[in-house]
mmCIF file of C-alpha atoms and ligand atoms in Angstrom:
data_model
loop_
_atom_site.group_PDB
_atom_site.id
_atom_site.type_symbol
_atom_site.label_atom_id
_atom_site.label_comp_id
_atom_site.label_asym_id
_atom_site.label_seq_id
_atom_site.Cartn_x
_atom_site.Cartn_y
_atom_site.Cartn_z
ATOM 1 C CA MET J 2 0.000 0.000 0.000
ATOM 2 C CA GLN J 3 1.267 3.449 -0.918
ATOM 3 C CA ARG J 4 0.282 6.440 1.218
ATOM 4 C CA TRP J 5 -0.054 9.688 -0.724
ATOM 5 C CA LYS J 6 -0.364 12.860 1.350
ATOM 6 C CA VAL J 7 -2.317 15.673 -0.262
ATOM 7 C CA ASP J 8 -2.621 19.236 0.991
ATOM 8 C CA LEU J 9 -6.243 20.096 0.299
ATOM 9 C CA SER J 10 -5.615 23.829 0.699
ATOM 10 C CA THR J 11 -3.806 23.816 -2.661
ATOM 11 C CA THR J 12 -4.436 22.173 -6.054
ATOM 12 C CA ASP J 13 -0.794 21.073 -6.435
ATOM 13 C CA TRP J 14 -1.728 17.460 -5.758
ATOM 14 C CA GLN J 15 -3.786 17.358 -8.959
ATOM 15 C CA THR J 16 -0.617 17.405 -11.068
ATOM 16 C CA ALA J 17 1.444 15.090 -8.852
ATOM 17 C CA PRO J 18 2.584 11.803 -10.448
ATOM 18 C CA GLU J 19 0.597 9.933 -7.782
ATOM 19 C CA ALA J 20 -2.631 11.313 -9.277
ATOM 20 C CA SER J 21 -1.993 9.360 -12.475
ATOM 21 C CA GLN J 22 -0.841 6.296 -10.580
ATOM 22 C CA VAL J 23 -4.040 6.245 -8.538
ATOM 23 C CA CYS J 24 -6.151 6.525 -11.697
ATOM 24 C CA THR J 25 -4.221 3.669 -13.272
ATOM 25 C CA ALA J 26 -4.857 1.581 -10.145
ATOM 26 C CA LEU J 27 -8.580 2.390 -10.327
ATOM 27 C CA SER J 28 -8.670 1.505 -14.041
ATOM 28 C CA ASN J 29 -7.053 -1.819 -13.157
ATOM 29 C CA GLY J 30 -9.883 -2.579 -10.740
ATOM 30 C CA GLU J 31 -7.828 -1.946 -7.606
ATOM 31 C CA LEU J 32 -9.082 -0.402 -4.350
ATOM 32 C CA VAL J 33 -8.054 3.061 -3.206
ATOM 33 C CA ALA J 34 -8.987 4.826 0.037
ATOM 34 C CA VAL J 35 -10.050 8.397 -0.658
ATOM 35 C CA PRO J 36 -10.931 11.216 1.760
ATOM 36 C CA THR J 37 -14.272 12.988 1.405
ATOM 37 C CA GLU J 38 -15.748 15.735 3.562
ATOM 38 C CA THR J 39 -17.794 13.102 5.427
ATOM 39 C CA VAL J 40 -15.611 10.018 5.999
ATOM 40 C CA TYR J 41 -12.913 8.137 4.085
ATOM 41 C CA GLY J 42 -14.302 6.005 1.251
ATOM 42 C CA LEU J 43 -13.052 2.656 -0.056
ATOM 43 C CA ALA J 44 -13.228 3.490 -3.756
ATOM 44 C CA ALA J 45 -13.281 1.381 -6.905
ATOM 45 C CA ASP J 46 -14.524 1.715 -10.486
ATOM 46 C CA ALA J 47 -18.318 1.435 -10.136
ATOM 47 C CA THR J 48 -18.661 0.108 -13.697
ATOM 48 C CA ASN J 49 -16.309 -2.821 -12.981
ATOM 49 C CA GLY J 50 -18.184 -5.673 -11.296
ATOM 50 C CA LEU J 51 -14.994 -7.421 -10.244
ATOM 51 C CA ALA J 52 -13.655 -4.250 -8.648
ATOM 52 C CA CYS J 53 -16.946 -3.791 -6.762
ATOM 53 C CA ALA J 54 -16.737 -7.402 -5.613
ATOM 54 C CA GLY J 55 -13.327 -6.500 -4.185
ATOM 55 C CA ILE J 56 -14.971 -3.812 -2.034
ATOM 56 C CA PHE J 57 -17.485 -6.265 -0.563
ATOM 57 C CA GLU J 58 -14.715 -8.759 0.076
ATOM 58 C CA ALA J 59 -12.352 -6.275 1.738
ATOM 59 C CA LYS J 60 -15.087 -4.923 4.015
ATOM 60 C CA GLY J 61 -16.709 -8.270 4.753
ATOM 61 C CA ARG J 62 -19.904 -6.569 3.604
ATOM 62 C CA PRO J 63 -23.128 -8.452 2.804
ATOM 63 C CA GLN J 64 -23.619 -8.303 -0.965
ATOM 64 C CA PHE J 65 -27.246 -7.214 -0.628
ATOM 65 C CA ASN J 66 -26.072 -3.891 0.761
ATOM 66 C CA PRO J 67 -25.580 -1.579 -2.242
ATOM 67 C CA LEU J 68 -22.866 1.062 -2.671
ATOM 68 C CA ILE J 69 -22.998 4.814 -3.279
ATOM 69 C CA SER J 70 -21.534 5.933 -6.623
ATOM 70 C CA HIS J 71 -19.596 9.206 -6.531
ATOM 71 C CA VAL J 72 -19.514 11.471 -9.580
ATOM 72 C CA PRO J 73 -17.934 14.870 -10.323
ATOM 73 C CA ALA J 74 -21.141 16.800 -11.078
ATOM 74 C CA LEU J 75 -24.922 16.649 -11.434
ATOM 75 C CA ALA J 76 -24.649 16.165 -15.216
ATOM 76 C CA ASP J 77 -22.666 12.968 -14.608
ATOM 77 C CA ALA J 78 -25.200 11.769 -12.057
ATOM 78 C CA GLN J 79 -27.967 12.232 -14.626
ATOM 79 C CA GLU J 80 -26.268 9.712 -16.923
ATOM 80 C CA HIS J 81 -27.004 7.043 -14.326
ATOM 81 C CA GLY J 82 -30.194 8.076 -12.574
ATOM 82 C CA SER J 83 -33.519 9.760 -13.384
ATOM 83 C CA PHE J 84 -33.879 13.065 -11.595
ATOM 84 C CA GLY J 85 -37.390 14.350 -10.967
ATOM 85 C CA PRO J 86 -38.080 17.897 -9.784
ATOM 86 C CA MET J 87 -37.379 17.109 -6.099
ATOM 87 C CA ALA J 88 -34.104 15.332 -6.872
ATOM 88 C CA LEU J 89 -33.032 18.263 -9.031
ATOM 89 C CA ALA J 90 -33.911 20.792 -6.364
ATOM 90 C CA LEU J 91 -31.876 18.912 -3.749
ATOM 91 C CA ALA J 92 -28.909 18.374 -6.064
ATOM 92 C CA GLU J 93 -28.855 22.048 -6.948
ATOM 93 C CA ALA J 94 -29.141 23.119 -3.318
ATOM 94 C CA PHE J 95 -26.620 20.751 -1.723
ATOM 95 C CA TRP J 96 -24.161 19.364 -4.315
ATOM 96 C CA PRO J 97 -21.280 19.202 -3.989
ATOM 97 C CA GLY J 98 -21.871 18.192 -0.390
ATOM 98 C CA PRO J 99 -22.805 15.490 2.147
ATOM 99 C CA LEU J 100 -26.038 14.403 0.444
ATOM 100 C CA THR J 101 -26.765 11.113 -1.348
ATOM 101 C CA LEU J 102 -29.820 10.772 -3.583
ATOM 102 C CA VAL J 103 -31.416 7.387 -4.290
ATOM 103 C CA VAL J 104 -33.198 7.669 -7.642
ATOM 104 C CA PRO J 105 -34.417 5.225 -10.330
ATOM 105 C CA LYS J 106 -31.425 3.747 -12.161
ATOM 106 C CA LYS J 107 -31.343 4.401 -15.904
ATOM 107 C CA GLU J 108 -31.256 1.297 -18.075
ATOM 108 C CA THR J 109 -28.362 2.828 -19.960
ATOM 109 C CA SER J 110 -26.283 3.334 -16.804
ATOM 110 C CA SER J 111 -22.876 1.655 -16.885
ATOM 111 C CA ILE J 112 -22.841 1.225 -13.091
ATOM 112 C CA SER J 113 -22.477 -2.468 -12.295
ATOM 113 C CA ASP J 114 -25.378 -4.439 -10.821
ATOM 114 C CA LEU J 115 -23.087 -5.455 -8.019
ATOM 115 C CA ALA J 116 -22.701 -1.818 -6.956
ATOM 116 C CA THR J 117 -26.485 -1.397 -6.858
ATOM 117 C CA ALA J 118 -27.044 -4.914 -5.451
ATOM 118 C CA GLY J 119 -29.372 -5.673 -8.341
ATOM 119 C CA LEU J 120 -31.837 -2.943 -7.326
ATOM 120 C CA GLN J 121 -33.545 -0.750 -9.905
ATOM 121 C CA THR J 122 -32.431 2.282 -7.978
ATOM 122 C CA VAL J 123 -29.023 3.906 -7.650
ATOM 123 C CA ALA J 124 -27.444 5.971 -4.860
ATOM 124 C CA LEU J 125 -25.526 8.952 -6.266
ATOM 125 C CA ARG J 126 -23.439 11.612 -4.590
ATOM 126 C CA VAL J 127 -21.318 14.586 -5.680
ATOM 127 C CA PRO J 128 -18.990 15.015 -2.707
ATOM 128 C CA GLN J 129 -17.593 18.324 -1.543
ATOM 129 C CA GLY J 130 -14.181 16.815 -0.844
ATOM 130 C CA PRO J 131 -12.226 17.507 -4.040
ATOM 131 C CA VAL J 132 -10.154 14.308 -4.245
ATOM 132 C CA MET J 133 -13.041 11.938 -4.977
ATOM 133 C CA ARG J 134 -14.495 14.300 -7.609
ATOM 134 C CA PHE J 135 -11.091 14.789 -9.213
ATOM 135 C CA LEU J 136 -10.313 11.063 -9.387
ATOM 136 C CA SER J 137 -13.751 10.229 -10.765
ATOM 137 C CA GLN J 138 -13.338 12.903 -13.417
ATOM 138 C CA LYS J 139 -9.820 11.850 -14.331
ATOM 139 C CA ALA J 140 -10.586 8.125 -14.372
ATOM 140 C CA GLY J 141 -13.741 8.865 -16.382
ATOM 141 C CA VAL J 142 -15.966 6.560 -14.308
ATOM 142 C CA PRO J 143 -18.217 6.862 -11.260
ATOM 143 C CA LEU J 144 -16.462 5.628 -8.138
ATOM 144 C CA ALA J 145 -18.313 3.230 -5.873
ATOM 145 C CA ALA J 146 -17.264 3.933 -2.312
ATOM 146 C CA PRO J 147 -18.615 2.781 1.027
ATOM 147 C CA SER J 148 -16.995 4.041 4.193
ATOM 148 C CA ALA J 149 -13.498 2.537 4.442
ATOM 149 C CA ASN J 150 -14.078 0.381 7.535
ATOM 150 C CA ARG J 151 -14.781 -3.281 8.050
ATOM 151 C CA SER J 152 -18.526 -3.896 7.783
ATOM 152 C CA GLY J 153 -20.402 -2.986 10.966
ATOM 153 C CA LYS J 154 -17.450 -1.154 12.546
ATOM 154 C CA ILE J 155 -16.764 2.525 13.197
ATOM 155 C CA SER J 156 -16.358 4.716 10.103
ATOM 156 C CA PRO J 157 -12.899 6.242 9.505
ATOM 157 C CA THR J 158 -12.359 9.994 9.622
ATOM 158 C CA ARG J 159 -8.536 9.896 9.514
ATOM 159 C CA ALA J 160 -6.092 8.094 7.226
ATOM 160 C CA GLU J 161 -4.619 6.151 10.142
ATOM 161 C CA ASP J 162 -8.063 4.696 10.948
ATOM 162 C CA VAL J 163 -8.244 3.317 7.411
ATOM 163 C CA VAL J 164 -4.729 1.899 7.504
ATOM 164 C CA ALA J 165 -5.483 0.107 10.769
ATOM 165 C CA ASP J 166 -8.717 -1.423 9.434
ATOM 166 C CA LEU J 167 -8.163 -2.087 5.729
ATOM 167 C CA GLY J 168 -4.559 -1.217 4.860
ATOM 168 C CA HIS J 169 -3.881 -4.767 3.634
ATOM 169 C CA ALA J 170 -6.539 -4.521 0.902
ATOM 170 C CA LEU J 171 -5.472 -1.195 -0.605
ATOM 171 C CA SER J 172 -3.194 -0.160 -3.463
ATOM 172 C CA PHE J 173 -3.187 3.441 -2.304
ATOM 173 C CA ILE J 174 -4.472 5.581 0.488
ATOM 174 C CA VAL J 175 -4.887 9.238 -0.317
ATOM 175 C CA ASP J 176 -4.234 11.018 2.982
ATOM 176 C CA GLY J 177 -6.074 14.332 3.074
ATOM 177 C CA GLY J 178 -6.068 14.726 6.851
ATOM 178 C CA ALA J 179 -9.146 14.669 9.080
ATOM 179 C CA CYS J 180 -12.603 14.767 7.453
ATOM 180 C CA GLU J 181 -14.424 18.024 8.052
ATOM 181 C CA VAL J 182 -18.008 16.825 8.533
ATOM 182 C CA GLY J 183 -17.023 13.533 10.139
ATOM 183 C CA ILE J 184 -20.358 11.770 9.758
ATOM 184 C CA GLU J 185 -21.706 10.130 6.589
ATOM 185 C CA SER J 186 -23.915 11.792 4.007
ATOM 186 C CA THR J 187 -27.641 12.189 4.497
ATOM 187 C CA ILE J 188 -29.448 9.722 2.193
ATOM 188 C CA ILE J 189 -32.761 10.754 0.646
ATOM 189 C CA GLY J 190 -34.900 8.224 -1.249
ATOM 190 C CA LEU J 191 -36.741 9.716 -4.237
ATOM 191 C CA THR J 192 -38.236 6.590 -5.717
ATOM 192 C CA ASP J 193 -41.736 6.889 -4.193
ATOM 193 C CA ALA J 194 -44.225 9.715 -4.480
ATOM 194 C CA LYS J 195 -42.950 11.098 -1.180
ATOM 195 C CA PRO J 196 -39.316 11.786 -0.312
ATOM 196 C CA ARG J 197 -37.857 9.607 2.425
ATOM 197 C CA LEU J 198 -35.044 10.141 4.885
ATOM 198 C CA LEU J 199 -33.230 6.806 4.512
ATOM 199 C CA ARG J 200 -30.261 7.832 6.671
ATOM 200 C CA PRO J 201 -29.742 11.038 8.665
ATOM 201 C CA GLY J 202 -26.295 12.493 8.028
ATOM 202 C CA GLY J 203 -24.191 15.545 7.318
ATOM 203 C CA ILE J 204 -27.080 17.727 6.133
ATOM 204 C CA ALA J 205 -29.825 18.236 8.687
ATOM 205 C CA ARG J 206 -33.391 17.100 7.944
ATOM 206 C CA GLU J 207 -34.587 20.661 8.586
ATOM 207 C CA SER J 208 -32.426 22.044 5.746
ATOM 208 C CA ILE J 209 -33.742 19.463 3.295
ATOM 209 C CA GLU J 210 -37.373 19.978 4.272
ATOM 210 C CA ALA J 211 -36.881 23.729 3.818
ATOM 211 C CA VAL J 212 -35.814 23.206 0.193
ATOM 212 C CA LEU J 213 -38.559 20.676 -0.624
ATOM 213 C CA GLY J 214 -41.329 22.445 1.270
ATOM 214 C CA VAL J 215 -42.622 19.085 2.585
ATOM 215 C CA SER J 216 -41.665 16.912 5.527
ATOM 216 C CA LEU J 217 -39.678 13.752 4.911
ATOM 217 C CA GLU J 218 -41.138 10.289 5.378
ATOM 218 C CA GLY J 219 -39.176 7.812 7.464
ATOM 219 C CA ALA J 220 -37.443 4.771 6.041
ATOM 220 C CA PRO J 221 -39.839 1.897 5.228
ATOM 221 C CA SER J 222 -40.433 0.023 8.456
ATOM 222 C CA THR J 223 -40.950 -3.549 7.239
ATOM 223 C CA MET J 224 -37.355 -4.493 6.677
ATOM 224 C CA GLN J 225 -36.337 -8.018 5.802
ATOM 225 C CA PRO J 226 -32.656 -8.718 5.442
ATOM 226 C CA ASP J 227 -33.191 -10.078 1.933
ATOM 227 C CA ALA J 228 -35.406 -7.218 0.747
ATOM 228 C CA PRO J 229 -33.204 -4.193 1.083
ATOM 229 C CA SER J 230 -35.417 -1.309 0.022
ATOM 230 C CA ALA J 231 -33.358 0.796 2.401
ATOM 231 C CA PRO J 232 -30.606 -1.638 3.265
ATOM 232 C CA GLY J 233 -28.529 0.923 5.083
ATOM 233 C CA MET J 234 -30.814 0.674 8.040
ATOM 234 C CA LEU J 235 -29.173 -2.403 9.512
ATOM 235 C CA ALA J 236 -29.729 -2.166 13.249
ATOM 236 C CA SER J 237 -26.216 -2.926 14.481
ATOM 237 C CA HIS J 238 -23.528 -0.761 12.940
ATOM 238 C CA TYR J 239 -20.645 1.517 13.938
ATOM 239 C CA ALA J 240 -19.939 -0.965 16.702
ATOM 240 C CA PRO J 241 -16.955 -0.439 18.992
ATOM 241 C CA ASP J 242 -15.683 -3.431 20.977
ATOM 242 C CA ALA J 243 -16.975 -1.859 24.193
ATOM 243 C CA ASN J 244 -20.692 -1.840 25.004
ATOM 244 C CA MET J 245 -22.438 1.474 24.597
ATOM 245 C CA VAL J 246 -24.696 2.956 27.267
ATOM 246 C CA LEU J 247 -26.776 5.859 25.966
ATOM 247 C CA ASN J 248 -28.138 8.845 27.890
ATOM 248 C CA ALA J 249 -26.013 8.028 30.912
ATOM 249 C CA GLN J 250 -26.859 10.013 34.054
ATOM 250 C CA GLU J 251 -23.499 9.469 35.727
ATOM 251 C CA ALA J 252 -19.953 8.379 34.958
ATOM 252 C CA ARG J 253 -18.371 5.242 36.437
ATOM 253 C CA PRO J 254 -14.722 4.581 37.252
ATOM 254 C CA SER J 255 -14.684 1.316 35.263
ATOM 255 C CA ASP J 256 -16.211 2.870 32.133
ATOM 256 C CA ALA J 257 -15.186 5.412 29.531
ATOM 257 C CA LEU J 258 -17.230 8.585 29.112
ATOM 258 C CA LEU J 259 -18.293 10.241 25.859
ATOM 259 C CA SER J 260 -19.432 13.630 27.032
ATOM 260 C CA PHE J 261 -21.102 16.592 25.362
ATOM 261 C CA GLY J 262 -21.406 20.222 26.377
ATOM 262 C CA PRO J 263 -20.148 22.207 29.362
ATOM 263 C CA ASP J 264 -22.105 20.339 32.087
ATOM 264 C CA ARG J 265 -20.078 17.422 33.376
ATOM 265 C CA LEU J 266 -21.829 14.270 34.565
ATOM 266 C CA PRO J 267 -21.423 13.298 38.237
ATOM 267 C CA GLY J 268 -18.252 11.249 38.616
ATOM 268 C CA ALA J 269 -16.771 12.393 35.292
ATOM 269 C CA GLU J 270 -13.390 13.114 36.853
ATOM 270 C CA ASN J 271 -13.064 9.437 37.841
ATOM 271 C CA ALA J 272 -14.031 7.933 34.489
ATOM 272 C CA LEU J 273 -11.491 5.524 33.006
ATOM 273 C CA ALA J 274 -11.185 7.841 29.987
ATOM 274 C CA GLU J 275 -13.154 10.821 28.745
ATOM 275 C CA PHE J 276 -13.702 12.428 25.345
ATOM 276 C CA ASN J 277 -15.849 15.548 25.058
ATOM 277 C CA LEU J 278 -17.481 15.793 21.624
ATOM 278 C CA SER J 279 -17.993 19.526 21.990
ATOM 279 C CA PRO J 280 -17.419 21.415 25.239
ATOM 280 C CA SER J 281 -19.465 24.311 23.813
ATOM 281 C CA ALA J 282 -22.356 21.961 22.824
ATOM 282 C CA ASP J 283 -21.923 22.650 19.085
ATOM 283 C CA LEU J 284 -23.565 19.749 17.190
ATOM 284 C CA ARG J 285 -21.487 20.320 14.062
ATOM 285 C CA GLU J 286 -18.280 20.003 16.058
ATOM 286 C CA ALA J 287 -19.694 16.957 17.845
ATOM 287 C CA ALA J 288 -20.500 15.221 14.535
ATOM 288 C CA SER J 289 -17.015 15.879 13.222
ATOM 289 C CA ARG J 290 -15.442 14.313 16.348
ATOM 290 C CA LEU J 291 -17.895 11.438 16.950
ATOM 291 C CA PHE J 292 -16.127 8.519 15.270
ATOM 292 C CA ALA J 293 -12.647 9.582 16.392
ATOM 293 C CA GLY J 294 -13.983 9.856 19.946
ATOM 294 C CA MET J 295 -15.575 6.401 19.822
ATOM 295 C CA ARG J 296 -12.327 4.908 18.525
ATOM 296 C CA GLU J 297 -10.235 6.633 21.173
ATOM 297 C CA LEU J 298 -12.468 5.511 24.047
ATOM 298 C CA ASP J 299 -12.664 1.992 22.640
ATOM 299 C CA GLN J 300 -8.868 1.823 22.856
ATOM 300 C CA SER J 301 -8.992 2.665 26.568
ATOM 301 C CA GLY J 302 -10.000 -0.942 27.155
ATOM 302 C CA ALA J 303 -13.188 0.042 28.994
ATOM 303 C CA ASN J 304 -15.993 -2.527 29.099
ATOM 304 C CA ALA J 305 -18.533 0.169 28.371
ATOM 305 C CA ILE J 306 -18.632 3.614 26.843
ATOM 306 C CA ARG J 307 -21.206 5.754 28.649
ATOM 307 C CA VAL J 308 -22.665 8.538 26.520
ATOM 308 C CA GLN J 309 -24.081 11.795 27.836
ATOM 309 C CA PHE J 310 -27.423 13.037 26.427
ATOM 310 C CA ILE J 311 -27.142 14.766 23.040
ATOM 311 C CA PRO J 312 -30.135 16.698 21.643
ATOM 312 C CA SER J 313 -31.736 15.401 18.435
ATOM 313 C CA PHE J 314 -32.202 18.491 16.302
ATOM 314 C CA GLY J 315 -29.958 19.507 13.376
ATOM 315 C CA LEU J 316 -26.943 17.202 13.106
ATOM 316 C CA GLY J 317 -27.952 15.724 16.467
ATOM 317 C CA GLU J 318 -30.366 13.428 14.601
ATOM 318 C CA ALA J 319 -27.486 11.805 12.696
ATOM 319 C CA ILE J 320 -25.292 11.644 15.812
ATOM 320 C CA ASN J 321 -28.025 9.880 17.805
ATOM 321 C CA ASP J 322 -28.727 7.537 14.884
ATOM 322 C CA ARG J 323 -25.066 6.411 14.866
ATOM 323 C CA LEU J 324 -25.000 6.070 18.663
ATOM 324 C CA ARG J 325 -28.185 3.955 18.696
ATOM 325 C CA ARG J 326 -26.760 1.603 16.069
ATOM 326 C CA ALA J 327 -23.468 1.399 17.951
ATOM 327 C CA ALA J 328 -25.484 0.439 21.049
ATOM 328 C CA ALA J 329 -27.773 -2.076 19.304
ATOM 329 C CA PRO J 330 -27.523 -5.792 20.173
ATOM 330 C CA ARG J 331 -24.992 -7.486 17.862
HETATM 331 O O1 TXA C 430 -20.724 9.936 3.353
HETATM 332 C C1 TXA C 430 -20.948 8.864 2.780
HETATM 333 O O2 TXA C 430 -22.051 8.592 2.304
HETATM 334 C C2 TXA C 430 -19.769 7.889 2.672
HETATM 335 C C3 TXA C 430 -18.705 8.511 1.776
HETATM 336 C C4 TXA C 430 -17.561 7.568 1.503
HETATM 337 O O3 TXA C 430 -19.288 8.951 0.596
HETATM 338 N N1 TXA C 430 -20.219 6.629 2.154
HETATM 339 C C5 TXA C 430 -20.990 5.773 2.870
HETATM 340 O O4 TXA C 430 -21.231 4.577 2.229
HETATM 341 O O5 TXA C 430 -21.428 6.037 3.951
HETATM 342 P P1 TXA C 430 -21.807 3.297 2.979
HETATM 343 O O6 TXA C 430 -21.691 2.189 1.996
HETATM 344 O O7 TXA C 430 -21.123 3.092 4.258
HETATM 345 O O8 TXA C 430 -23.309 3.639 3.165
HETATM 346 C C6 TXA C 430 -24.137 3.725 2.028
HETATM 347 C C7 TXA C 430 -25.536 3.446 2.402
HETATM 348 C C8 TXA C 430 -25.765 2.004 2.786
HETATM 349 O O9 TXA C 430 -26.460 1.992 3.992
HETATM 350 C C9 TXA C 430 -26.607 1.463 1.646
HETATM 351 O O10 TXA C 430 -27.501 0.496 2.104
HETATM 352 C C10 TXA C 430 -27.330 2.686 1.152
HETATM 353 O O11 TXA C 430 -26.375 3.702 1.250
HETATM 354 N N2 TXA C 430 -27.712 2.553 -0.265
HETATM 355 C C11 TXA C 430 -26.906 2.470 -1.331
HETATM 356 N N3 TXA C 430 -27.601 2.300 -2.466
HETATM 357 C C12 TXA C 430 -28.897 2.284 -2.107
HETATM 358 C C13 TXA C 430 -30.138 2.149 -2.814
HETATM 359 N N4 TXA C 430 -30.158 1.966 -4.136
HETATM 360 N N5 TXA C 430 -31.273 2.184 -2.109
HETATM 361 C C14 TXA C 430 -31.254 2.376 -0.764
HETATM 362 N N6 TXA C 430 -30.131 2.503 -0.027
HETATM 363 C C15 TXA C 430 -28.976 2.452 -0.690
HETATM 364 MG MG1 MG C 431 -20.580 2.634 6.255
#
């Protein structure tokens, strides 16, 4: 595995020899870890079934769980999916950015059936992070990329997280430093009459509803493992090795503490380890630090990570979604 450091405050990296080497690797069906504004992605050519199979294999991911395809711009997305008025409005408002749209897949799309898990819909995203857009543009194909972690584990927001989890499976890791948003994209389903929030994420529900002028439906509730109309909603996910205790009222000396805001829980000073997501109770900051905090506390060796209450508005909805899945029975 080759690690390529890029300084995202410049565009110098776009002309570096590594840029061409990474594209050659992608064209050869190899896997590359790429930073986005949300989390690091495990990227491969979405039109190459064998390459997509490599993603599932490296992650240990069930093959019924489809992948997001990343493209440089809305025009590219429209080659693969049908965009109605609501999809267009959201794309225009939030792309590039942490929003994924699930739309009907066009018959002429070159995206492999393995990437879409045989569904007649496709998940498309134009990320804000420039590396994924640049590589997709330069390689001339959409890039399928799930979060670059082993299936069910904590998503990576730093290059070293990816190396620890999946380094063995990669040709390259593009190291762009810590991800700014830190939590995955919001996924909106636009395949029914009404828009659905399939996964809360980096763009708050309130912002999306403001653009659409309607409230979002929830994900379909009757979920069978073999009928993945919204397969991302697997109950157990983002799981650390430690147990998670949500809405803790007090800290304990044998447990780690994931705190939030200026008010410290009783006993916090005696916790085995503590990580405050945002001392000023800023939900955006908390989202950006969530996965790194979970990883750090997990490494403390605590049996349990106790989590202080975090409000559910704005990005708090996505934060609480990830915490609930991390706490779910495995
Ligand atoms: O921020 C993100 O979205 C990151 C970065 C790398 O872009 N990617 C990411 O991918 O979170 P992943 O694979 O960890 O999550 C994608 C989710 C899965 O839960 C999958 O089930 C859902 O998107 N998904 C993909 N295609 C779908 C489809 N056609 N219909 C419904 N859900 C779909
Ligand atoms: Mg993931």
